[in-house]
Amino acid sequence: MEQALERVFNPQSIAIVGASEVPGKAAERRTRSLLEGGFSGKVYPINPKRDTIFGVKAYPDIRQVDGPVDLAMVVIPPKFIPAAVAGAIEKGAKGIVIITAGLGESGAEGKAIESEILQMARDSGTCIIGPNCSGMFSGERALNILGIPDIHKGHVSVLAQSGNIIDSLTHYAKSKGGGFSKIISAGNAIGVKFHDYIEYLGDDPDTHVIAMYLEGITCGNDFVRAAKKVSRKKPIVALKVGRTGAGARAAMSHTGSLASDDIMVDAAFRQAGIIRVSNPDELFDIAHFLEICPPPQGNHLAILSEGGGDNSVAADNAERYGVEVPVLCEETQARLRPYLLAGMPASNPIDYGGTAEENPQMITRCCEAVMEDPTVHGIYITGFYGGFRDIIAPHVAELEEQTARELAALVKTHKKPLAINSSFANESYPTLQILKENNIPIFDGPERSMECMSALMHYYEGKRKREALHVVDEEKAVQPEAGPIIAQAMKDGRTSLLEPEAMRLLRAYGLPIGDPMLATSAAEAVQLAEKTGFPVALKVVSRDIVHKSDVGGVKVGLANADAVSDAYGAIMANALKVTEASRIEGVLVAPMAAPGQECIVGMTLDPVFGPMVMFGLGGIFVEVLKDVAFRVAPVTKEEAKDMVAEIKGAKVLSGVRGDSAKDVDAVTDVIAKLSCVAQAHPEIKEIDLNPVIVHEKGVSLVDARIILG
């Protein structure tokens, strides 16, 4: 796929099927943007009614073009598209961009056309982009078939399912600076998928940042796998809409009931290292910031301003976005004090007061001091810098401009990110222009500027962590003891495993769960209880009873033989109220677990991302607060540790109010091994281990429920 996409983005020749020069038409805009954009290859307009288009020789049919075709763009009515695609393939096209709408999204007839196109593409190894897309752009080849004139070249590549979003992003680049390496309007994405583009752009040296706009995700597991790989090399920023459209799940397990579409997207993006945003301007600003700033080596920020109020706002925003503003070391503070008014703090934030307005170059000296401090990883200037000429007098302008050049030199020397938030950011002063030309970002708002700095710092912090992660073996190895258990249940027509079956399956994958002990009489229950040691718990086992507690099928804390015998009788009586004796396998006898912190570990089969593993604390944390974390399987132990740390109640496991710390390593091992079960058995729809009791040393799996799809 990558080799084919290389010819798509770097073609030597392009045929435009449906080319036009009628003003306002989609084909006219794209023909013109290609011809006027500086593309140096061959252009073949295809239009049976014209001899020339914009002065270029036109052909009645693509098959009559007197040369090879690398890329074809199709802008014709749906019924003519299959013939055009067949002709393009005959001419050797490795990519076909279908602009036309009204295919798969319009009904059965359109879907049939898409199927025909897709089969031809598969047979020939041709990349289909679209249909129902806006086109594409490649800055390296000056290839512009988006119909948007004068797209700035840069190092951000865009994947989008909306032409309007592409329009917005290209407009932001013209007004804010920045540009693009590649722009792809994916449309219906019947051929090339998002994960294919991500993998290609991950290896593209001209792409430094990937920005995405997504309305829906297909092949979710492939998408996450590709993004995880690429985010180790370069940032991915994504705007995924539909946060409020999460569908309800009719789930038999606790895990399934806690899942929702947007929770899954958030979890998948976090696991893949994708930076998620909420708006197009945010998408552009963060992607551009990541494109132009040097990578920070940590999360410590120095804040500088000529006013305490701006410093306070910046410090609050830093805390909100998870950026640390540490107290500077005494050596750095001593270097700063000569430039500050008497009594002004040099600790951080740094307030150089009104003296900078008359002598802007003192900002350079302060920046130099903090940039040379190895414990400072980024610098943030906020206030009025860039507009001192308006505040004091025009003669300050020259000093401000010199300061801008000095700041640019410092960034190049020390390779630390510098962001400037200024009330004058939207003015056209030379000072600001010097900064922009030297890739120093300028913002007109304190929140967005800090959000961008946070995204930069957290991306590189995560990147270093991901680079050190153990790579999961993707092989879905099925343990030989496990397969027959599921096969038998499916043969019986059951949609869930009996608990003893679930226990045996989990044991096969190394989960710490006891041997199931099943009693079919009160006497046998007493015998097993005496063997395992009191106290014990009893649980009914029946294919008709999934939620055992709801029907009185569970008795716990049974301390002697009489209690076990009575409990067995009560459980059987309760079970017979909801099913027949022939459908009751017996009663499970299990030792009572030692006290500890109750947790829940589970898995649900997501329609987009496949098996998703879940972790949360038990009780009110999961029932009321929905305090849970999800990840796409497979899950490494390192990722499982992130899941545990992510939930709001994580400190409970560290020990609070005199309680002892719990064995987090043991529960992360359970999470990772459960993800192996999910990967190995696509027949499993949901798994609940609830509760998982975490002790000071080790865990107890008290209950296991496995639902089959």
Coordinates of C-alpha atoms in Angstrom, one line a residue, residues 120-670:
M120 CA -11.6 -3.5 -9.8
A121 CA -9.2 -1.7 -7.5
R122 CA -8.4 -4.8 -5.5
D123 CA -7.8 -6.8 -8.6
S124 CA -5.3 -4.2 -9.9
G125 CA -3.7 -2.9 -6.7
T126 CA -5.1 0.6 -7.3
C127 CA -5.7 3.0 -4.5
I128 CA -9.2 4.5 -4.4
I129 CA -9.5 7.8 -2.5
G130 CA -13.1 8.8 -1.8
P131 CA -15.7 8.8 -3.3
N132 CA -17.6 11.8 -1.9
C133 CA -14.3 13.6 -1.2
S134 CA -12.8 17.1 -1.9
G135 CA -9.6 15.9 -3.4
M136 CA -6.0 16.1 -2.3
F137 CA -2.8 18.2 -2.0
S138 CA 0.9 17.4 -2.1
G139 CA 3.2 20.3 -1.4
E140 CA 6.3 18.4 -2.5
R141 CA 4.8 17.9 -6.0
A142 CA 2.8 21.2 -6.1
L143 CA -0.2 18.9 -6.6
N144 CA -3.4 20.7 -5.8
I145 CA -6.7 19.1 -6.8
L146 CA -8.7 20.5 -3.8
G147 CA -9.9 23.5 -5.6
I148 CA -8.5 25.8 -2.9
P149 CA -6.0 28.3 -4.4
D150 CA -2.6 29.2 -2.9
I151 CA -2.3 26.5 -0.2
H152 CA 0.8 27.2 1.9
K153 CA 3.5 24.5 2.0
G154 CA 4.6 23.2 5.3
H155 CA 5.1 20.0 7.3
V156 CA 1.6 19.2 8.7
S157 CA -0.3 16.6 6.8
V158 CA -4.1 16.5 7.1
L159 CA -6.5 13.6 6.9
A160 CA -10.2 14.7 6.9
Q161 CA -13.7 13.4 6.3
S162 CA -14.9 17.0 5.7
G163 CA -14.1 19.4 2.9
N164 CA -15.3 22.3 5.1
I165 CA -12.7 21.4 7.8
I166 CA -10.0 21.4 5.1
D167 CA -11.2 24.8 3.9
S168 CA -10.9 26.1 7.5
L169 CA -7.5 24.7 8.1
T170 CA -6.0 26.1 4.9
H171 CA -7.5 29.5 5.8
Y172 CA -6.0 29.4 9.3
A173 CA -2.6 28.7 7.7
K174 CA -2.9 31.9 5.6
S175 CA -3.9 34.1 8.5
K176 CA -1.8 32.5 11.3
G177 CA 1.2 31.1 9.4
G178 CA 2.1 27.5 8.8
G179 CA 1.4 25.2 5.9
F180 CA 0.9 21.6 4.7
S181 CA 2.8 18.7 3.3
K182 CA -0.2 16.5 2.3
I183 CA -3.9 17.0 2.5
I184 CA -6.3 14.1 2.0
S185 CA -10.0 14.3 1.9
A186 CA -11.0 10.7 2.7
G187 CA -14.7 10.9 1.9
N188 CA -16.4 7.5 2.1
A189 CA -13.0 5.9 2.3
I190 CA -14.1 2.7 0.5
G191 CA -10.5 1.9 -0.6
V192 CA -7.6 3.5 1.3
K193 CA -8.4 3.5 5.0
F194 CA -7.2 5.9 7.7
H195 CA -4.7 3.4 9.0
D196 CA -3.2 3.1 5.5
Y197 CA -2.7 6.9 5.3
I198 CA -1.3 7.0 8.9
E199 CA 1.3 4.3 8.1
Y200 CA 2.3 6.1 4.9
L201 CA 2.6 9.5 6.5
G202 CA 4.5 8.0 9.4
D203 CA 7.3 7.2 7.0
D204 CA 7.0 10.4 4.9
P205 CA 10.0 12.6 5.7
D206 CA 8.1 15.7 4.6
T207 CA 5.4 15.1 7.2
H208 CA 6.3 16.2 10.8
V209 CA 2.8 16.3 12.3
I210 CA -0.4 14.5 11.3
A211 CA -3.8 16.3 11.9
M212 CA -7.0 14.4 11.5
Y213 CA -10.7 15.2 11.3
L214 CA -12.9 12.1 11.9
E215 CA -16.6 11.6 11.7
G216 CA -16.5 7.8 12.0
I217 CA -13.8 5.2 12.4
T218 CA -13.6 1.9 10.6
C219 CA -11.1 -0.9 11.1
G220 CA -10.6 0.5 14.6
N221 CA -8.0 -2.1 15.8
D222 CA -5.9 -1.5 12.7
F223 CA -6.3 2.3 13.2
V224 CA -5.0 2.0 16.8
R225 CA -2.1 -0.3 15.9
A226 CA -1.0 2.1 13.1
A227 CA -1.3 5.2 15.3
K228 CA 0.6 3.6 18.2
K229 CA 3.5 2.8 15.8
V230 CA 3.5 6.3 14.2
S231 CA 3.1 8.3 17.4
R232 CA 6.5 6.9 18.5
K233 CA 7.9 9.0 15.6
K234 CA 5.7 12.0 15.1
P235 CA 2.7 13.7 16.7
I236 CA -0.9 12.8 15.7
V237 CA -3.6 15.4 16.6
A238 CA -7.3 14.4 16.0
L239 CA -10.7 16.0 16.1
K240 CA -13.3 13.2 16.4
V241 CA -16.8 14.5 16.4
G242 CA -19.9 12.8 17.7
R243 CA -19.1 13.0 21.4
T244 CA -22.8 13.3 22.3
G245 CA -24.0 10.6 20.0
A246 CA -22.9 7.6 22.1
G247 CA -25.3 4.7 21.6
A248 CA -26.8 2.8 24.5
R249 CA -25.5 -0.8 24.9
A250 CA -27.8 -3.7 25.8
A251 CA -25.1 -5.4 27.9
M252 CA -25.3 -8.4 30.1
S253 CA -22.0 -7.6 31.8
H254 CA -21.0 -4.6 34.0
T255 CA -18.2 -3.9 31.6
G256 CA -20.5 -3.6 28.6
S257 CA -22.9 -1.3 30.5
L258 CA -20.1 1.1 31.4
A259 CA -18.9 1.4 27.8
S260 CA -20.0 4.1 25.4
D261 CA -18.9 5.2 22.0
D262 CA -17.0 8.3 23.1
I263 CA -15.4 6.6 26.1
M264 CA -14.0 4.0 23.8
V265 CA -12.7 6.7 21.4
D266 CA -11.0 8.6 24.3
A267 CA -9.4 5.4 25.5
A268 CA -8.2 4.3 22.1
F269 CA -6.7 7.7 21.3
R270 CA -4.9 7.9 24.7
Q271 CA -3.5 4.4 24.2
A272 CA -2.4 5.2 20.6
G273 CA -0.7 8.5 21.7
I274 CA -3.2 10.6 19.7
I275 CA -3.8 14.2 21.0
R276 CA -7.6 14.7 21.0
V277 CA -9.0 18.1 20.4
S278 CA -12.6 19.5 20.1
N279 CA -12.5 22.3 17.5
P280 CA -10.9 23.0 14.1
D281 CA -9.0 26.1 15.3
E282 CA -7.7 24.0 18.2
L283 CA -6.7 21.3 15.7
F284 CA -4.7 23.8 13.6
D285 CA -3.1 25.6 16.5
I286 CA -1.8 22.5 18.3
A287 CA -0.6 20.9 15.1
H288 CA 1.2 24.1 14.0
F289 CA 2.7 24.5 17.4
L290 CA 4.0 20.9 17.3
E291 CA 5.3 21.5 13.8
I292 CA 7.5 24.5 14.6
C293 CA 8.6 24.1 18.2
P294 CA 11.7 22.2 19.3
P295 CA 11.0 19.1 21.4
P296 CA 11.1 19.7 25.1
Q297 CA 13.0 17.4 27.4
G298 CA 10.4 17.6 30.2
N299 CA 7.4 19.3 31.7
H300 CA 8.9 22.2 33.6
L301 CA 7.9 25.7 32.4
A302 CA 9.3 29.2 33.2
I303 CA 6.7 32.0 33.0
L304 CA 7.8 35.6 32.4
S305 CA 5.7 38.8 32.2
E306 CA 5.8 42.5 33.0
G307 CA 2.7 42.1 35.2
G308 CA 1.7 39.9 38.1
G309 CA -1.9 39.5 36.8
D310 CA -0.8 37.9 33.5
N311 CA 1.6 35.7 35.4
S312 CA -1.1 34.5 37.8
V313 CA -3.4 33.6 34.9
A314 CA -0.6 31.8 33.1
A315 CA 0.2 29.8 36.3
D316 CA -3.4 28.8 36.8
N317 CA -3.7 27.7 33.1
A318 CA -0.4 25.7 33.5
E319 CA -1.9 23.8 36.4
R320 CA -5.1 23.2 34.6
Y321 CA -3.3 21.7 31.6
G322 CA -0.9 19.7 33.7
V323 CA 2.3 21.8 33.1
E324 CA 4.6 22.2 36.1
V325 CA 5.8 25.7 37.1
P326 CA 8.6 24.8 39.5
V327 CA 10.5 27.1 41.9
L328 CA 13.8 27.9 40.1
C329 CA 17.1 27.0 41.6
E330 CA 19.0 29.7 43.6
E331 CA 21.7 30.0 40.9
T332 CA 19.1 30.9 38.2
Q333 CA 17.2 33.3 40.6
A334 CA 20.5 35.1 41.3
R335 CA 21.1 35.5 37.6
L336 CA 17.6 37.0 37.2
R337 CA 17.5 39.5 40.1
P338 CA 19.7 42.2 38.5
Y339 CA 17.0 42.6 35.8
L340 CA 14.1 42.8 38.2
L341 CA 12.7 45.6 40.3
A342 CA 13.7 45.4 44.0
G343 CA 11.5 43.0 45.8
M344 CA 10.1 41.3 42.6
P345 CA 10.2 37.5 42.9
A346 CA 12.6 35.6 40.8
S347 CA 11.3 32.2 41.9
N348 CA 8.8 31.5 38.9
P349 CA 6.6 33.0 37.6
I350 CA 9.1 35.9 36.9
D351 CA 7.7 39.4 37.1
Y352 CA 10.2 41.9 35.6
G353 CA 7.7 44.7 36.1
G354 CA 7.4 47.8 33.9
T355 CA 11.1 48.1 33.3
A356 CA 10.8 45.8 30.2
E357 CA 8.5 48.3 28.5
E358 CA 11.3 50.8 28.3
N359 CA 14.1 48.3 27.9
P360 CA 12.7 45.1 26.1
Q361 CA 16.2 43.6 25.8
M362 CA 16.1 42.7 29.5
I363 CA 13.5 40.1 28.4
T364 CA 16.4 38.5 26.4
R365 CA 18.6 38.4 29.5
C366 CA 15.8 36.8 31.6
C367 CA 15.1 34.2 28.9
E368 CA 18.8 33.5 28.6
A369 CA 19.0 32.7 32.3
V370 CA 16.1 30.3 32.3
M371 CA 17.0 28.7 29.0
E372 CA 20.5 27.8 30.4
D373 CA 18.8 26.2 33.5
P374 CA 18.7 22.4 32.7
T375 CA 15.7 22.0 34.9
V376 CA 13.6 24.4 32.7
H377 CA 12.2 22.7 29.6
G378 CA 10.1 25.5 28.1
I379 CA 9.6 29.3 28.3
Y380 CA 6.3 31.2 28.2
I381 CA 6.2 35.0 27.8
T382 CA 2.8 36.6 28.5
G383 CA 1.5 40.2 28.6
F384 CA 2.1 43.1 26.2
Y385 CA 5.4 42.1 24.5
G386 CA 5.2 43.2 20.8
G387 CA 3.2 46.2 21.7
F388 CA 5.5 48.2 23.9
R389 CA 5.8 50.8 21.1
D390 CA 2.1 51.6 21.7
I391 CA 2.4 51.7 25.5
I392 CA 5.6 53.8 25.8
A393 CA 6.6 55.5 22.5
P394 CA 7.5 54.6 18.9
H395 CA 11.3 54.7 19.7
V396 CA 10.9 51.4 21.7
A397 CA 10.0 49.6 18.5
E398 CA 13.6 49.2 17.4
L399 CA 14.5 47.7 20.7
E400 CA 11.6 45.3 20.6
E401 CA 12.6 44.2 17.1
Q402 CA 16.2 43.6 18.3
T403 CA 14.8 41.6 21.3
A404 CA 12.8 39.4 18.8
R405 CA 16.0 38.6 16.9
E406 CA 17.8 37.8 20.1
L407 CA 14.9 35.5 21.4
A408 CA 15.0 33.7 18.0
A409 CA 18.7 33.1 18.4
L410 CA 18.3 31.8 21.9
V411 CA 15.7 29.2 20.8
K412 CA 18.0 28.1 18.0
T413 CA 20.9 27.8 20.4
H414 CA 19.2 26.0 23.3
K415 CA 16.5 24.2 21.3
K416 CA 13.8 24.8 24.0
P417 CA 10.2 25.8 23.0
L418 CA 9.2 29.5 23.5
A419 CA 5.6 30.5 23.3
I420 CA 4.4 34.2 23.5
N421 CA 1.0 35.2 24.5
S422 CA 0.4 38.9 23.7
S423 CA -2.5 41.3 23.7
F424 CA -1.0 42.7 20.5
A425 CA -0.7 39.3 18.7
N426 CA -3.1 40.3 15.9
E427 CA -1.2 43.5 15.0
S428 CA 1.2 43.6 12.0
Y429 CA 4.2 45.0 13.9
P430 CA 7.7 44.1 12.6
T431 CA 8.5 42.6 16.0
L432 CA 5.8 40.0 15.7
Q433 CA 6.7 39.3 12.1
I434 CA 10.3 38.6 13.1
L435 CA 9.1 36.1 15.7
K436 CA 6.8 34.4 13.3
E437 CA 9.5 34.1 10.6
N438 CA 11.7 32.4 13.1
N439 CA 9.0 29.9 14.1
I440 CA 8.2 31.4 17.5
P441 CA 4.4 31.0 18.0
I442 CA 2.4 34.0 19.1
F443 CA -1.1 33.8 20.6
D444 CA -3.8 36.2 21.4
G445 CA -5.2 34.2 24.3
P446 CA -3.7 32.8 27.5
E447 CA -5.7 29.5 27.5
R448 CA -5.0 28.3 23.9
S449 CA -1.3 29.2 24.2
M450 CA -0.9 27.1 27.4
E451 CA -3.0 24.3 25.9
C452 CA -0.5 24.1 23.0
M453 CA 2.5 24.2 25.3
S454 CA 0.9 21.4 27.4
A455 CA 0.2 19.3 24.2
L456 CA 3.8 19.7 23.2
M457 CA 5.3 18.7 26.6
H458 CA 2.9 15.8 27.2
Y459 CA 3.4 14.5 23.6
Y460 CA 7.1 14.2 24.0
E461 CA 6.8 12.9 27.6
G462 CA 4.5 10.2 26.3
K463 CA 6.7 9.5 23.2
R464 CA 9.7 8.8 25.5
K465 CA 7.6 6.5 27.5
R466 CA 6.1 4.7 24.4
E467 CA 9.6 4.2 23.0
A468 CA 10.5 2.3 26.1
L469 CA 7.4 0.2 26.1
H470 CA 7.5 -3.6 25.6
V471 CA 6.1 -4.4 22.2
V472 CA 3.2 -6.8 22.5
D473 CA 3.3 -10.1 20.6
E474 CA 0.4 -9.7 18.2
E475 CA 0.0 -13.5 17.7
K476 CA -3.4 -14.6 19.1
A477 CA -2.2 -17.8 20.6
V478 CA -5.2 -20.0 21.7
Q479 CA -4.4 -22.2 24.8
P480 CA -5.3 -25.8 23.9
E481 CA -7.4 -26.2 27.0
A482 CA -9.5 -23.2 26.3
G483 CA -10.8 -23.8 22.8
P484 CA -13.0 -26.9 23.6
I485 CA -14.6 -25.1 26.5
I486 CA -16.0 -22.4 24.2
A487 CA -16.8 -24.9 21.4
Q488 CA -18.9 -27.0 23.8
A489 CA -20.9 -24.0 25.0
M490 CA -21.6 -22.9 21.4
K491 CA -22.5 -26.4 20.5
D492 CA -25.0 -26.4 23.3
G493 CA -26.5 -23.1 22.0
R494 CA -25.4 -21.2 25.1
T495 CA -24.6 -17.5 25.1
S496 CA -22.5 -17.7 28.2
L497 CA -20.0 -20.0 29.9
L498 CA -20.9 -21.6 33.2
E499 CA -18.7 -20.2 36.0
P500 CA -16.6 -23.4 36.4
E501 CA -16.0 -23.3 32.6
A502 CA -15.0 -19.6 32.8
M503 CA -12.7 -20.4 35.7
R504 CA -11.0 -23.2 33.7
L505 CA -10.6 -21.0 30.7
L506 CA -9.0 -18.2 32.7
R507 CA -6.6 -20.5 34.5
A508 CA -5.4 -21.7 31.1
Y509 CA -4.1 -18.2 30.4
G510 CA -2.4 -17.9 33.8
L511 CA -4.9 -15.9 35.7
P512 CA -4.8 -16.5 39.4
I513 CA -8.1 -18.3 39.9
G514 CA -8.9 -21.4 42.0
D515 CA -9.9 -24.8 40.8
P516 CA -13.7 -24.9 40.5
M517 CA -15.4 -27.2 43.1
L518 CA -18.9 -28.1 42.1
A519 CA -21.4 -29.8 44.5
T520 CA -24.6 -31.5 43.4
S521 CA -25.9 -32.2 46.9
A522 CA -25.9 -30.5 50.3
A523 CA -23.7 -33.3 51.7
E524 CA -21.1 -32.9 48.9
A525 CA -21.2 -29.1 49.5
V526 CA -20.3 -29.7 53.2
Q527 CA -17.6 -32.1 52.2
L528 CA -16.0 -29.7 49.8
A529 CA -16.3 -26.8 52.3
E530 CA -14.5 -28.9 55.0
K531 CA -11.8 -29.7 52.4
T532 CA -11.2 -26.1 51.5
G533 CA -11.7 -24.7 55.0
F534 CA -14.3 -22.4 56.4
P535 CA -15.6 -19.8 55.8
V536 CA -16.9 -20.4 52.3
A537 CA -19.2 -19.0 49.7
L538 CA -21.8 -20.9 47.6
K539 CA -23.0 -19.9 44.1
V540 CA -25.5 -21.5 41.9
V541 CA -24.4 -22.8 38.5
S542 CA -27.0 -22.7 35.7
R543 CA -27.1 -21.8 32.1
D544 CA -30.3 -19.8 32.7
I545 CA -28.9 -17.7 35.6
V546 CA -26.3 -15.1 34.6
H547 CA -26.8 -12.6 37.5
K548 CA -26.8 -15.1 40.4
S549 CA -27.2 -12.5 43.2
D550 CA -30.4 -11.2 41.7
V551 CA -32.2 -14.5 42.2
G552 CA -30.8 -15.4 45.6
G553 CA -28.2 -17.8 44.1
V554 CA -25.3 -16.6 46.3
K555 CA -24.6 -17.2 50.0
V556 CA -21.3 -15.9 51.6
G557 CA -19.5 -16.1 54.9
L558 CA -20.7 -19.7 55.7
A559 CA -18.7 -20.6 58.8
N560 CA -19.7 -24.2 59.5
A561 CA -21.3 -27.4 58.1
D562 CA -24.8 -26.5 59.1
A563 CA -24.6 -23.1 57.5
V564 CA -23.4 -24.7 54.3
S565 CA -26.1 -27.3 54.2
D566 CA -28.8 -24.7 54.8
A567 CA -27.4 -22.4 52.2
Y568 CA -27.3 -25.1 49.6
G569 CA -31.0 -25.8 50.2
A570 CA -31.9 -22.2 50.0
I571 CA -29.9 -21.6 46.8
M572 CA -31.5 -24.6 45.1
A573 CA -35.0 -23.5 46.1
N574 CA -34.4 -20.0 44.8
A575 CA -33.0 -21.3 41.5
L576 CA -36.0 -23.6 40.9
K577 CA -38.2 -20.5 40.9
V578 CA -36.6 -19.3 37.7
T579 CA -35.5 -22.5 35.9
E580 CA -35.8 -26.3 35.9
A581 CA -33.8 -28.8 37.9
S582 CA -32.4 -30.3 34.7
R583 CA -30.8 -26.9 33.9
I584 CA -29.0 -26.5 37.2
E585 CA -25.5 -28.0 37.2
G586 CA -25.0 -27.6 40.9
V587 CA -23.5 -25.2 43.4
L588 CA -20.0 -23.9 43.3
V589 CA -18.1 -24.0 46.6
A590 CA -15.3 -21.4 47.0
P591 CA -13.2 -20.2 50.0
M592 CA -14.0 -16.7 51.1
A593 CA -11.3 -14.3 50.0
A594 CA -9.3 -12.3 52.5
P595 CA -10.2 -8.6 52.9
G596 CA -8.7 -6.1 50.4
Q597 CA -9.7 -3.5 47.9
E598 CA -12.5 -4.6 45.6
C599 CA -11.9 -3.8 41.9
I600 CA -13.4 -4.8 38.6
V601 CA -11.6 -6.0 35.5
G602 CA -13.5 -6.8 32.3
M603 CA -13.7 -6.8 28.6
T604 CA -16.3 -5.8 26.0
L605 CA -16.3 -6.3 22.3
D606 CA -16.5 -2.8 20.7
P607 CA -18.0 -2.7 17.2
V608 CA -15.2 -0.3 16.1
F609 CA -12.1 -1.1 18.0
G610 CA -12.7 -4.8 18.8
P611 CA -11.9 -6.2 22.3
M612 CA -11.6 -3.4 24.9
V613 CA -10.3 -4.1 28.4
M614 CA -11.6 -2.2 31.4
F615 CA -10.4 -1.5 34.9
G616 CA -12.1 0.2 37.8
L617 CA -12.5 0.2 41.6
G618 CA -15.5 -1.6 43.0
G619 CA -18.5 -0.3 44.9
I620 CA -19.5 3.4 44.6
F621 CA -16.5 4.1 42.3
V622 CA -17.9 2.0 39.5
E623 CA -21.6 1.9 40.4
V624 CA -22.1 5.7 40.8
L625 CA -19.0 7.5 39.7
K626 CA -18.4 5.4 36.6
D627 CA -14.7 5.8 37.4
V628 CA -13.2 3.3 34.9
A629 CA -10.4 3.1 32.3
F630 CA -10.5 1.3 29.0
R631 CA -7.8 0.2 26.5
V632 CA -7.8 -1.7 23.2
A633 CA -6.5 -5.2 23.4
P634 CA -3.7 -6.3 23.5
V635 CA -2.7 -4.4 26.6
T636 CA 0.9 -4.5 27.9
K637 CA 1.6 -4.4 31.7
E638 CA 2.9 -0.9 31.2
E639 CA -0.4 0.2 29.6
A640 CA -2.3 -1.6 32.4
K641 CA -0.3 0.4 34.9
D642 CA -1.4 3.6 33.1
M643 CA -5.0 2.3 33.3
V644 CA -4.8 1.9 37.1
A645 CA -3.1 5.3 37.5
E646 CA -5.7 7.0 35.2
I647 CA -8.8 6.4 37.4
K648 CA -9.7 9.2 39.9
G649 CA -9.7 6.7 42.8
A650 CA -6.2 5.4 42.1
K651 CA -4.9 6.7 45.4
V652 CA -7.1 4.2 47.2
L653 CA -4.7 1.4 46.0
S654 CA -1.7 3.3 47.5
G655 CA -3.2 3.2 50.9
V656 CA -5.3 6.0 52.5
R657 CA -6.3 6.8 56.1
G658 CA -4.0 4.2 57.5
D659 CA -4.9 1.4 55.1
S660 CA -2.1 -0.5 53.6
A661 CA -0.9 -0.2 50.0
K662 CA -2.2 -2.8 47.6
D663 CA -0.5 -5.0 45.1
V664 CA -0.9 -2.9 41.9
D665 CA 1.6 -5.1 40.0
A666 CA -0.7 -8.1 40.6
V667 CA -3.8 -6.4 39.3
T668 CA -2.0 -5.1 36.2
D669 CA -0.9 -8.6 35.5
V670 CA -4.6 -9.7 35.6

